[in-house]
Tab-separated table of C-alpha atoms in Angstrom:
chain	number	residue	atom	x	y	z
B	226	MET	CA	5.842	-36.356	-19.370
B	227	GLN	CA	5.204	-33.209	-17.372
B	228	GLU	CA	4.847	-33.509	-13.611
B	229	SER	CA	1.509	-32.284	-12.262
B	230	PHE	CA	1.429	-29.668	-9.495
B	231	VAL	CA	-2.305	-29.091	-8.855
B	232	THR	CA	-4.841	-31.730	-9.865
B	233	ILE	CA	-8.584	-31.098	-9.538
B	234	GLN	CA	-11.113	-33.814	-10.361
B	235	ASP	CA	-14.905	-33.606	-10.508
B	236	LEU	CA	-15.146	-30.510	-8.334
B	237	ASN	CA	-18.657	-29.279	-7.524
B	238	LEU	CA	-19.845	-26.243	-5.604
B	239	LYS	CA	-23.311	-24.833	-4.960
B	240	HIS	CA	-24.195	-21.413	-3.567
B	241	GLN	CA	-27.751	-20.877	-2.336
B	242	GLN	CA	-28.874	-23.958	-4.259
B	243	LYS	CA	-27.314	-22.646	-7.488
B	244	SER	CA	-24.498	-24.578	-9.133
B	245	VAL	CA	-21.306	-22.538	-9.349
B	246	LEU	CA	-18.808	-25.271	-10.260
B	247	THR	CA	-19.967	-28.452	-11.992
B	248	ASP	CA	-17.679	-31.493	-12.370
B	249	LEU	CA	-14.754	-29.146	-12.897
B	250	ASN	CA	-11.435	-30.726	-13.866
B	251	TRP	CA	-8.114	-28.893	-14.021
B	252	THR	CA	-4.466	-29.948	-14.015
B	253	THR	CA	-1.598	-27.483	-13.685
B	254	ASN	CA	1.914	-28.769	-14.227
B	255	ILE	CA	5.258	-27.732	-12.776
B	256	GLY	CA	6.247	-24.468	-14.453
B	257	ASP	CA	2.687	-23.446	-15.399
B	258	ASN	CA	1.592	-19.896	-14.593
B	259	TRP	CA	-2.066	-19.173	-15.256
B	260	VAL	CA	-4.441	-16.297	-15.721
B	261	LEU	CA	-8.027	-17.140	-14.865
B	262	GLY	CA	-10.432	-14.677	-16.512
B	263	GLY	CA	-14.040	-14.487	-17.541
B	264	ALA	CA	-17.343	-13.065	-16.429
B	265	SER	CA	-17.961	-11.736	-12.929
B	266	GLY	CA	-19.709	-14.326	-10.756
B	267	SER	CA	-18.580	-17.313	-12.823
B	268	GLY	CA	-16.827	-18.946	-9.848
B	269	LYS	CA	-13.203	-17.829	-10.231
B	270	THR	CA	-12.774	-16.637	-6.636
B	271	SER	CA	-14.564	-19.680	-5.220
B	272	LEU	CA	-12.237	-21.991	-7.149
B	273	ALA	CA	-9.205	-20.108	-5.848
B	274	LYS	CA	-10.421	-20.362	-2.249
B	275	ILE	CA	-10.999	-24.105	-2.618
B	276	ILE	CA	-7.459	-24.636	-3.916
B	277	ALA	CA	-6.137	-22.599	-0.988
B	278	GLY	CA	-8.197	-24.604	1.525
B	279	LEU	CA	-10.323	-21.611	2.507
B	280	GLN	CA	-13.597	-22.985	1.146
B	281	SER	CA	-15.042	-26.457	0.785
B	282	GLY	CA	-16.269	-28.089	-2.375
B	283	VAL	CA	-17.247	-31.623	-3.335
B	284	GLY	CA	-14.506	-33.339	-5.305
B	285	ASN	CA	-10.769	-34.010	-5.232
B	286	VAL	CA	-8.068	-31.354	-5.005
B	287	LYS	CA	-4.464	-32.538	-4.760
B	288	ILE	CA	-1.331	-30.370	-4.568
B	289	ASN	CA	2.094	-31.949	-5.070
B	290	PHE	CA	4.452	-29.583	-3.269
B	291	ALA	CA	8.076	-29.757	-4.356
B	292	THR	CA	10.651	-31.018	-1.865
B	293	ASN	CA	13.730	-29.753	-3.733
B	294	THR	CA	13.120	-26.046	-3.122
B	295	GLN	CA	13.462	-23.523	-0.308
B	296	LEU	CA	10.069	-22.024	-1.129
B	297	PRO	CA	7.468	-22.772	1.590
B	298	ALA	CA	5.109	-25.640	0.804
B	299	GLU	CA	2.120	-23.296	0.987
B	300	VAL	CA	-0.720	-21.984	-1.107
B	301	LEU	CA	-1.295	-18.290	-0.440
B	302	PHE	CA	-4.517	-16.697	-1.636
B	303	VAL	CA	-4.520	-12.885	-1.793
B	304	GLU	CA	-8.073	-11.594	-1.801
B	305	SER	CA	-9.216	-8.661	-3.899
B	306	TRP	CA	-9.020	-6.490	-0.803
B	307	TYR	CA	-7.699	-6.861	2.727
B	308	GLN	CA	-9.905	-6.597	5.815
B	309	PHE	CA	-7.555	-5.144	8.422
B	310	LYS	CA	-8.315	-4.947	12.150
B	311	ASN	CA	-7.601	-2.472	14.948
B	312	LEU	CA	-5.240	-3.122	17.844
B	313	GLU	CA	-7.981	-5.011	19.687
B	314	GLY	CA	-8.604	-7.346	16.752
B	315	VAL	CA	-11.871	-5.704	15.648
B	316	ALA	CA	-12.705	-4.660	12.086
B	317	ASN	CA	-15.887	-2.597	12.572
B	318	PHE	CA	-14.646	0.737	11.205
B	319	TYR	CA	-16.775	3.463	9.690
B	320	TYR	CA	-16.064	5.378	6.491
B	321	GLN	CA	-15.076	8.794	7.874
B	322	GLN	CA	-12.813	7.240	10.512
B	323	ARG	CA	-9.835	7.012	8.137
B	324	TYR	CA	-9.679	10.816	8.033
B	325	THR	CA	-9.782	11.319	11.804
B	326	SER	CA	-6.149	11.181	12.899
B	327	GLN	CA	-6.825	10.573	16.603
B	328	GLN	CA	-8.943	7.495	15.913
B	329	ALA	CA	-6.557	6.326	13.199
B	330	LYS	CA	-4.057	5.499	15.957
B	331	ASP	CA	-6.242	2.485	16.783
B	332	THR	CA	-4.590	0.531	13.943
B	333	LEU	CA	-1.077	-0.715	13.311
B	334	THR	CA	1.361	1.176	11.152
B	335	VAL	CA	2.533	-0.391	7.895
B	336	HIS	CA	5.936	-1.057	9.470
B	337	ALA	CA	4.379	-2.773	12.500
B	338	GLU	CA	2.147	-4.871	10.238
B	339	LEU	CA	5.185	-6.043	8.253
B	340	VAL	CA	7.195	-6.754	11.395
B	341	ALA	CA	4.352	-8.890	12.765
B	342	TYR	CA	3.971	-10.741	9.450
B	343	GLY	CA	7.710	-11.368	9.197
B	344	LYS	CA	7.776	-12.755	12.718
B	345	GLU	CA	4.779	-15.012	12.034
B	346	LYS	CA	6.276	-16.385	8.809
B	347	HIS	CA	9.945	-16.401	9.987
B	348	LEU	CA	11.051	-13.979	7.266
B	349	HIS	CA	14.101	-11.715	7.178
B	350	PHE	CA	13.154	-8.031	7.077
B	351	ASP	CA	15.988	-7.116	4.730
B	352	LYS	CA	14.306	-9.269	2.051
B	353	VAL	CA	11.189	-7.082	1.978
B	354	GLU	CA	12.970	-3.773	1.457
B	355	PRO	CA	13.637	-4.266	-2.315
B	356	ILE	CA	9.945	-5.114	-2.792
B	357	LEU	CA	8.898	-1.971	-0.922
B	358	GLU	CA	11.156	0.101	-3.169
B	359	ALA	CA	9.940	-1.556	-6.376
B	360	LEU	CA	6.320	-0.774	-5.523
B	361	ASN	CA	7.175	2.732	-4.267
B	362	PHE	CA	5.907	1.908	-0.772
B	363	SER	CA	8.846	2.690	1.506
B	364	ALA	CA	7.423	6.119	2.387
B	365	PHE	CA	4.310	4.520	3.922
B	366	ALA	CA	6.154	2.829	6.811
B	367	SER	CA	4.674	5.145	9.460
B	368	SER	CA	1.162	5.304	7.928
B	369	GLN	CA	-1.698	3.736	9.865
B	370	LEU	CA	-3.510	0.906	8.086
B	371	ILE	CA	-6.776	2.837	8.265
B	372	GLU	CA	-5.200	5.787	6.442
B	373	LEU	CA	-4.325	3.748	3.349
B	374	SER	CA	-6.333	3.938	0.133
B	375	SER	CA	-7.528	0.828	-1.707
B	376	GLY	CA	-4.502	0.890	-4.026
B	377	GLU	CA	-2.138	1.200	-1.072
B	378	HIS	CA	-3.832	-1.708	0.720
B	379	LYS	CA	-3.490	-3.796	-2.417
B	380	LYS	CA	0.227	-3.005	-2.526
B	381	LEU	CA	0.623	-4.069	1.098
B	382	GLN	CA	-1.016	-7.427	0.379
B	383	LEU	CA	1.200	-7.950	-2.650
B	384	ILE	CA	4.341	-6.998	-0.732
B	385	LYS	CA	3.639	-9.603	1.955
B	386	ALA	CA	2.893	-12.281	-0.659
B	387	LEU	CA	6.060	-11.610	-2.659
B	388	TRP	CA	8.089	-11.529	0.545
B	389	LEU	CA	6.771	-14.956	1.610
B	390	LYS	CA	7.218	-16.520	-1.858
B	391	PRO	CA	5.027	-19.618	-1.370
B	392	GLN	CA	5.147	-22.427	-3.900
B	393	LEU	CA	1.692	-21.420	-5.188
B	394	LEU	CA	0.517	-17.818	-5.153
B	395	ILE	CA	-3.083	-17.067	-6.168
B	396	ILE	CA	-4.059	-13.410	-6.441
B	397	ASP	CA	-7.575	-12.125	-6.992
B	398	GLN	CA	-7.475	-8.927	-9.121
B	399	PRO	CA	-3.752	-8.173	-8.621
B	400	TYR	CA	-3.862	-4.803	-10.401
B	401	THR	CA	-6.853	-3.329	-8.581
B	402	GLY	CA	-6.230	0.306	-7.670
B	403	LEU	CA	-2.618	0.323	-8.927
B	404	ASP	CA	-1.253	3.099	-11.119
B	405	ALA	CA	0.466	2.308	-14.422
B	406	ALA	CA	4.027	2.409	-13.053
B	407	SER	CA	3.127	0.105	-10.151
B	408	ARG	CA	1.465	-2.378	-12.509
B	409	LYS	CA	4.610	-2.595	-14.628
B	410	ASN	CA	6.897	-2.996	-11.598
B	411	LEU	CA	4.580	-5.627	-10.148
B	412	ASN	CA	4.797	-7.684	-13.336
B	413	THR	CA	8.588	-7.527	-13.139
B	414	LEU	CA	8.428	-8.840	-9.573
B	415	PHE	CA	6.071	-11.631	-10.662
B	416	ASP	CA	8.550	-12.689	-13.341
B	417	GLU	CA	11.413	-12.689	-10.816
B	418	VAL	CA	9.653	-14.954	-8.312
B	419	ALA	CA	8.378	-17.213	-11.099
B	420	ALA	CA	12.000	-17.696	-12.171
B	421	GLU	CA	12.700	-18.946	-8.623
B	422	GLY	CA	10.026	-21.635	-8.946
B	423	LEU	CA	6.965	-19.896	-7.518
B	424	GLN	CA	3.839	-20.685	-9.529
B	425	LEU	CA	1.152	-18.094	-10.216
B	426	ILE	CA	-2.582	-18.114	-10.698
B	427	LEU	CA	-3.849	-14.593	-11.371
B	428	ILE	CA	-7.585	-13.898	-11.433
B	429	SER	CA	-7.797	-11.014	-13.843
B	430	ASN	CA	-9.331	-9.675	-17.056
B	431	ASP	CA	-6.551	-7.131	-17.520
B	432	ALA	CA	-4.363	-7.088	-20.622
B	433	GLU	CA	-1.121	-6.080	-18.846
B	434	LEU	CA	0.341	-9.365	-17.652
B	435	PRO	CA	3.793	-10.682	-16.639
B	436	ASP	CA	5.848	-12.446	-19.298
B	437	SER	CA	5.894	-15.593	-17.153
B	438	ILE	CA	2.171	-16.235	-17.769
B	439	ASN	CA	1.920	-19.165	-20.168
B	440	HIS	CA	-1.659	-20.471	-19.764
B	441	PHE	CA	-5.095	-18.854	-19.910
B	442	ALA	CA	-8.467	-20.167	-18.777
B	443	GLU	CA	-11.965	-19.079	-17.873
B	444	ILE	CA	-14.961	-20.676	-16.188
B	445	LYS	CA	-18.084	-21.165	-18.275
B	446	ASP	CA	-21.169	-23.020	-17.089
B	447	GLY	CA	-19.268	-24.246	-14.059
B	448	LYS	CA	-16.398	-25.811	-16.007
B	449	LEU	CA	-12.833	-24.581	-16.567
B	450	ILE	CA	-11.874	-24.116	-20.212
B	451	GLU	CA	-8.366	-23.342	-21.401
B	452	VAL	CA	-8.471	-20.533	-23.957
B	453	ASP	CA	-6.202	-18.696	-26.330
B	454	GLU	CA	-4.488	-15.604	-24.930
B	455	PHE	CA	-6.230	-13.288	-27.372
B	456	ASN	CA	-9.694	-14.625	-26.558
B	457	LEU	CA	-9.307	-14.396	-22.800
B	458	ALA	CA	-11.441	-11.298	-22.304
B	459	SER	CA	-13.791	-11.728	-25.249
B	460	HIS	CA	-17.427	-11.765	-24.231
B	461	VAL	CA	-20.615	-11.169	-26.132
B	462	GLN	CA	-21.275	-7.448	-26.168
B	463	GLN	CA	-24.306	-6.637	-24.080
B	464	HIS	CA	-27.015	-4.681	-25.827
B	465	ALA	CA	-27.091	-1.167	-24.420
B	466	ARG	CA	-30.361	-0.648	-22.526
B	467	GLU	CA	-32.146	2.650	-22.457
B	468	ILE	CA	-31.536	4.473	-19.191
B	469	PRO	CA	-34.534	4.898	-16.854
B	470	ASP	CA	-36.704	7.944	-17.533
B	471	PHE	CA	-36.003	9.597	-14.185
B	472	LEU	CA	-32.289	9.792	-15.060
B	473	LYS	CA	-32.954	11.573	-18.349
B	474	ALA	CA	-33.822	14.829	-16.594
B	475	SER	CA	-31.041	17.366	-16.080
B	476	PRO	CA	-29.969	17.757	-12.426
B	477	VAL	CA	-31.332	20.796	-10.596
B	478	TYR	CA	-28.238	22.833	-9.685
B	479	SER	CA	-28.127	24.914	-6.519
B	480	SER	CA	-25.113	26.870	-7.813
B	481	SER	CA	-23.098	27.293	-11.016
B	482	ALA	CA	-19.937	26.739	-8.930
B	483	ILE	CA	-19.713	23.139	-7.692
B	484	ILE	CA	-16.234	23.153	-6.120
B	485	LYS	CA	-13.697	25.886	-5.464
B	486	MET	CA	-10.470	25.271	-3.551
B	487	VAL	CA	-8.099	28.116	-2.710
B	488	ASP	CA	-4.583	27.191	-1.484
B	489	VAL	CA	-5.881	24.095	0.301
B	490	ASN	CA	-3.397	22.257	2.548
B	491	ILE	CA	-3.898	18.995	4.450
B	492	SER	CA	-1.348	17.614	6.913
B	493	TYR	CA	-1.120	14.760	9.403
B	494	GLY	CA	1.520	15.873	11.878
B	495	GLU	CA	4.646	16.553	9.834
B	496	LYS	CA	3.303	14.685	6.801
B	497	GLN	CA	1.744	17.034	4.237
B	498	VAL	CA	-0.710	15.226	1.981
B	499	LEU	CA	-2.084	18.152	-0.055
B	500	LYS	CA	-0.064	21.292	-0.796
B	501	GLY	CA	-1.546	24.559	-2.040
B	502	ILE	CA	-4.364	23.030	-4.092
B	503	ASN	CA	-6.275	25.440	-6.321
B	504	TRP	CA	-9.108	23.848	-8.288
B	505	GLU	CA	-12.480	24.930	-9.573
B	506	VAL	CA	-15.250	22.711	-10.947
B	507	LYS	CA	-18.247	24.331	-12.596
B	508	ALA	CA	-21.706	22.858	-13.091
B	509	GLY	CA	-21.836	20.399	-15.959
B	510	GLU	CA	-18.066	19.848	-16.263
B	511	LYS	CA	-16.643	16.334	-16.581
B	512	TRP	CA	-13.252	15.856	-14.901
B	513	LEU	CA	-10.722	13.037	-14.880
B	514	LEU	CA	-8.714	12.971	-11.626
B	515	GLN	CA	-5.441	11.043	-11.831
B	516	GLY	CA	-2.163	10.558	-9.978
B	517	HIS	CA	0.092	7.800	-8.735
B	518	ASN	CA	-0.891	5.817	-5.625
B	519	GLY	CA	-0.338	8.101	-2.646
B	520	SER	CA	-0.563	11.320	-4.676
B	521	GLY	CA	-3.471	12.650	-2.590
B	522	LYS	CA	-6.509	11.776	-4.739
B	523	SER	CA	-8.523	10.135	-1.942
B	524	THR	CA	-7.830	13.008	0.440
B	525	LEU	CA	-8.865	15.546	-2.199
B	526	LEU	CA	-12.155	13.726	-2.736
B	527	SER	CA	-12.780	13.472	1.013
B	528	LEU	CA	-12.821	17.281	1.127
B	529	VAL	CA	-15.446	17.391	-1.606
B	530	ASN	CA	-17.554	14.693	0.063
B	531	GLY	CA	-17.583	16.610	3.340
B	532	ASP	CA	-15.850	13.745	5.137
B	533	HIS	CA	-12.537	15.383	6.032
B	534	PRO	CA	-12.406	17.344	9.334
B	535	GLN	CA	-9.619	19.620	8.080
B	536	SER	CA	-11.934	21.098	5.447
B	537	TYR	CA	-12.999	23.726	8.019
B	538	ALA	CA	-9.420	25.008	8.276
B	539	ASN	CA	-9.201	25.694	4.529
B	540	GLU	CA	-10.824	28.013	2.011
B	541	LEU	CA	-13.173	25.536	0.394
B	542	TYR	CA	-16.478	26.251	-1.327
B	543	LEU	CA	-18.984	23.493	-2.129
B	544	PHE	CA	-22.149	24.150	-4.122
B	545	GLY	CA	-21.777	27.905	-3.667
B	546	ASN	CA	-21.223	27.895	0.125
B	547	ARG	CA	-17.985	28.171	2.051
B	548	ARG	CA	-17.323	25.064	4.113
B	549	GLY	CA	-18.086	25.765	7.740
B	550	SER	CA	-20.764	28.389	7.094
B	551	GLY	CA	-23.411	26.368	8.908
B	552	GLU	CA	-24.123	23.466	6.548
B	553	SER	CA	-24.008	19.897	7.863
B	554	ILE	CA	-22.268	16.950	6.226
B	555	TRP	CA	-25.719	15.723	5.157
B	556	ASP	CA	-26.481	19.066	3.484
B	557	ILE	CA	-23.396	18.476	1.333
B	558	LYS	CA	-24.062	14.824	0.612
B	559	GLN	CA	-27.571	15.479	-0.705
B	560	HIS	CA	-25.930	17.025	-3.785
B	561	ILE	CA	-23.482	14.129	-4.365
B	562	GLY	CA	-23.527	10.564	-5.620
B	563	LEU	CA	-20.351	8.712	-4.566
B	564	ILE	CA	-18.739	5.354	-5.192
B	565	SER	CA	-15.231	4.387	-4.105
B	566	PRO	CA	-13.464	1.174	-3.091
B	567	GLU	CA	-13.147	2.532	0.453
B	568	PHE	CA	-16.883	3.250	0.658
B	569	HIS	CA	-17.523	-0.325	-0.503
B	570	TRP	CA	-15.356	-1.641	2.341
B	571	TYR	CA	-17.439	0.085	4.990
B	572	PHE	CA	-20.888	-0.417	3.496
B	573	ASP	CA	-23.494	-2.401	5.427
B	574	ALA	CA	-23.257	-5.803	3.781
B	575	THR	CA	-26.299	-7.074	5.734
B	576	SER	CA	-28.647	-4.989	3.574
B	577	THR	CA	-30.413	-6.582	0.638
B	578	VAL	CA	-29.676	-5.465	-2.909
B	579	TRP	CA	-32.931	-3.470	-3.054
B	580	GLN	CA	-32.317	-1.828	0.329
B	581	SER	CA	-28.732	-0.960	-0.594
B	582	ILE	CA	-29.803	0.871	-3.734
B	583	ALA	CA	-32.675	2.635	-1.947
B	584	SER	CA	-30.358	3.912	0.793
B	585	GLY	CA	-28.817	6.253	-1.769
B	586	PHE	CA	-31.826	8.557	-1.418
B	587	TYR	CA	-30.791	9.269	2.187
B	588	ASP	CA	-26.979	8.903	1.995
B	589	THR	CA	-27.022	6.177	4.637
B	590	VAL	CA	-25.242	2.816	4.633
B	591	GLY	CA	-28.502	0.946	5.025
B	592	LEU	CA	-32.233	1.620	4.593
B	593	PHE	CA	-33.926	2.733	7.800
B	594	GLN	CA	-37.272	4.015	6.511
B	595	GLN	CA	-39.991	3.021	4.095
B	596	LEU	CA	-39.874	4.578	0.633
B	597	PRO	CA	-42.857	6.260	-1.007
B	598	TYR	CA	-44.169	4.586	-4.149
B	599	SER	CA	-42.435	6.977	-6.564
B	600	LYS	CA	-39.007	6.313	-5.059
B	601	SER	CA	-39.638	2.564	-4.875
B	602	ALA	CA	-40.417	2.579	-8.587
B	603	GLN	CA	-37.068	4.276	-9.301
B	604	VAL	CA	-35.248	1.576	-7.332
B	605	ASP	CA	-37.065	-1.096	-9.334
B	606	ASP	CA	-36.080	0.635	-12.582
B	607	LEU	CA	-32.380	0.579	-11.640
B	608	VAL	CA	-32.555	-3.018	-10.414
B	609	GLU	CA	-33.800	-3.985	-13.871
B	610	TYR	CA	-31.364	-1.713	-15.713
B	611	PHE	CA	-28.345	-3.304	-14.006
B	612	GLY	CA	-29.657	-6.838	-14.485
B	613	LEU	CA	-30.138	-7.436	-10.762
B	614	THR	CA	-33.816	-8.488	-10.731
B	615	GLU	CA	-33.136	-12.058	-9.622
B	616	ASN	CA	-30.819	-10.785	-6.858
B	617	LYS	CA	-32.913	-7.917	-5.464
B	618	ASN	CA	-33.891	-9.714	-2.230
B	619	GLU	CA	-30.477	-11.282	-1.635
B	620	LEU	CA	-27.988	-9.891	0.865
B	621	LEU	CA	-25.382	-7.630	-0.672
B	622	SER	CA	-22.630	-9.662	1.011
B	623	SER	CA	-23.821	-12.867	-0.693
B	624	LEU	CA	-23.172	-11.565	-4.213
B	625	PRO	CA	-19.947	-11.836	-6.223
B	626	LEU	CA	-17.762	-8.742	-5.983
B	627	GLY	CA	-18.705	-7.522	-9.465
B	628	LYS	CA	-22.412	-7.577	-8.698
B	629	GLN	CA	-21.854	-5.919	-5.312
B	630	ARG	CA	-20.156	-3.063	-7.137
B	631	LEU	CA	-23.060	-2.768	-9.604
B	632	VAL	CA	-25.458	-2.474	-6.659
B	633	LEU	CA	-23.443	0.376	-5.166
B	634	LEU	CA	-23.164	2.061	-8.559
B	635	ALA	CA	-26.944	1.971	-8.800
B	636	ARG	CA	-27.121	3.462	-5.299
B	637	THR	CA	-24.788	6.244	-6.399
B	638	ILE	CA	-27.072	7.511	-9.171
B	639	ILE	CA	-30.501	6.810	-7.636
B	640	LYS	CA	-31.164	10.469	-6.760
B	641	ASN	CA	-29.811	11.886	-10.053
B	642	PRO	CA	-27.283	14.017	-8.148
B	643	GLU	CA	-25.716	17.313	-9.200
B	644	LEU	CA	-22.214	15.862	-8.748
B	645	LEU	CA	-21.246	12.278	-9.518
B	646	ILE	CA	-17.942	11.141	-7.954
B	647	LEU	CA	-16.747	7.837	-9.359
B	648	ASP	CA	-13.519	6.663	-7.745
B	649	GLU	CA	-12.261	3.562	-9.591
B	650	PRO	CA	-15.898	2.558	-10.236
B	651	CYS	CA	-15.093	-0.405	-12.485
B	652	GLN	CA	-12.972	-2.330	-9.972
B	653	GLY	CA	-14.328	-5.876	-9.813
B	654	LEU	CA	-16.423	-5.541	-12.982
B	655	ASP	CA	-15.869	-7.713	-16.031
B	656	GLN	CA	-15.522	-6.138	-19.475
B	657	GLN	CA	-19.213	-6.383	-20.272
B	658	GLN	CA	-20.238	-4.755	-16.985
B	659	THR	CA	-17.626	-2.030	-17.442
B	660	GLN	CA	-18.886	-1.242	-20.924
B	661	HIS	CA	-22.485	-1.181	-19.686
B	662	PHE	CA	-21.672	1.148	-16.808
B	663	ASN	CA	-19.580	3.583	-18.838
B	664	HIS	CA	-22.399	3.788	-21.381
B	665	LEU	CA	-24.647	4.867	-18.513
B	666	VAL	CA	-22.097	7.466	-17.342
B	667	ASP	CA	-21.936	8.936	-20.841
B	668	GLU	CA	-25.724	9.082	-21.004
B	669	LEU	CA	-26.008	10.796	-17.613
B	670	CYS	CA	-23.375	13.338	-18.496
B	671	SER	CA	-25.088	14.137	-21.782
B	672	ASN	CA	-28.003	15.330	-19.632
B	673	GLY	CA	-25.822	17.859	-17.809
B	674	MET	CA	-24.531	16.012	-14.753
B	675	THR	CA	-21.179	17.120	-13.277
B	676	LEU	CA	-18.596	14.339	-13.042
B	677	ILE	CA	-15.316	13.617	-11.244
B	678	TYR	CA	-13.933	10.279	-12.431
B	679	VAL	CA	-10.863	8.561	-10.980
B	680	GLY	CA	-9.362	5.851	-13.152
B	681	HIS	CA	-5.933	4.294	-13.692
B	682	PHE	CA	-6.893	2.168	-16.719
B	683	GLU	CA	-7.333	4.260	-19.858
B	684	SER	CA	-9.359	1.495	-21.503
B	685	GLN	CA	-11.974	1.775	-18.719
B	686	LEU	CA	-12.764	5.484	-19.043
B	687	PRO	CA	-16.037	6.895	-20.362
B	688	THR	CA	-15.873	9.053	-23.472
B	689	CYS	CA	-17.573	12.100	-21.916
B	690	LEU	CA	-14.502	13.317	-19.979
B	691	GLU	CA	-13.525	16.873	-20.913
B	692	LYS	CA	-10.882	18.007	-18.411
B	693	ARG	CA	-8.072	16.421	-16.439
B	694	ILE	CA	-6.351	17.265	-13.170
B	695	LEU	CA	-3.179	15.340	-12.287
B	696	LEU	CA	-1.786	15.223	-8.744
B	697	GLU	CA	1.820	14.449	-7.898
B	698	LYS	CA	3.016	14.210	-4.281
B	699	GLY	CA	0.037	16.232	-3.085
B	700	GLU	CA	0.376	19.045	-5.603
B	701	VAL	CA	-1.438	19.900	-8.820
B	702	LYS	CA	0.932	19.022	-11.647
B	703	VAL	CA	-1.381	19.352	-14.657
B	704	VAL	CA	-4.771	20.885	-15.446
B	705	GLU	CA	-5.745	20.449	-19.080
B	706	SER	CA	-8.501	19.959	-21.608
B	707	LEU	CA	-9.348	16.529	-23.029
B	708	ASN	CA	-11.769	17.811	-25.623
B	709	THR	CA	-10.054	16.260	-28.642
B	710	LYS	CA	-9.397	12.662	-29.602
B	711	THR	CA	-5.817	13.666	-30.350
B	712	ARG	CA	-5.230	14.786	-26.760
B	713	ARG	CA	-6.784	11.594	-25.365
B	714	ALA	CA	-4.416	9.565	-27.542
B	715	GLU	CA	-1.490	11.689	-26.338
B	716	LEU	CA	-2.564	11.070	-22.738
B	717	GLN	CA	-2.515	7.331	-23.312
B	718	SER	CA	1.008	7.614	-24.753
B	719	GLU	CA	2.188	9.715	-21.805
B	720	ILE	CA	0.925	7.142	-19.311
B	721	MET	CA	2.597	4.320	-21.220
B	722	ARG	CA	5.874	6.268	-21.354
B	723	SER	CA	5.727	6.925	-17.606
B	724	THR	CA	5.904	3.153	-17.021
B	725	SER	CA	8.884	2.564	-19.280
């Protein structure tokens, strides 16, 4: 008879009077490694937090830690993203602050963060170095926490977890923001620690999983159901809704040239992040922007968004005007709809769903004025389109991560912008939501919208993409056409080969 490790009996949880978990029962045995998948908002993260003792539920949760192992008798829950703090223990940062080097010194470096964590957990620093190398993170030792992108923050969380090696490691969306090579190396690390007795619960709908995973489950109607591996991510396909009428109109372009960069360089002290970038985006083009974590993608986009202070020191043209010719950051942003994981971090979570979407008209992180009727009607149309009607008066922060991201995606397109910048837009979405959103992107782009799309997962890309720019170590490595199905298939093969 197998020895049980985690036993859950009759677990119940309500959120705002709605049942999330209902008489849930689950037993994991010694040697079991699970993937917990399913629809966004089904209760996966709440269940993980209850097991880790970070949230309360009604019911019985028992963990039988092993006594014949050197692994710490701990449950470590790694959230989908990490809320870091400055040197004074405060986390109230603003979005543009990560690009302002003087203010960035308010946070710890990666090395200092690891030293502090090692001291807290009584870990030997030489044990973390192989993990840093495997995830290609050694070069970030001197980087400030606020300078890191979402993928780099995810790596830092994973590095600390794999360094600690608790008896039970639960990770929410382990592959979020990671490039293909990092995902493969991470799975190798998972298999290594599992061989040492660490047990895994991964919350994920991704197909790339470690070999050590031997059980699959999802939550439906508040109960945990073990499923077959091949049915893990199968959901009923959502009927594609017709996009709102106001998004069917072609954007009104102020210039035929959207972006032009001439020998653009960005440095932080002796660290050069972008090197001699030459890139031109014309009205109506649809670009895929790719590169490994740390290749410079976020910095490149910050120049386009008007957020980076070093844009004035470079030859950069946005919407037909040279940067620094008298336009304000708000003049630039009125042309752009933006979503990124970093923007999500810094968004005002005290706004309601309706207010969050409406704020996109004014490029603010909250709604500070009353909308005219015509604009209010557009917000209502998007609320319905994204299936958020029952949530429209709820606080953004009260929603599951997937629905929060849908709200911000709706905010991104509310003004039918000339340029749509979608940086990993499907992070936190389940398969159905991803399919729904990419259908919308394809529809918008068929009406003439210009697109820059950042995505590491080839299965999550819209079909409208026509061109690709690939960054490597801050330089442009490839600029190519994606106009044929053959080339898209070749691209998929190239990415798979780069991980082997």
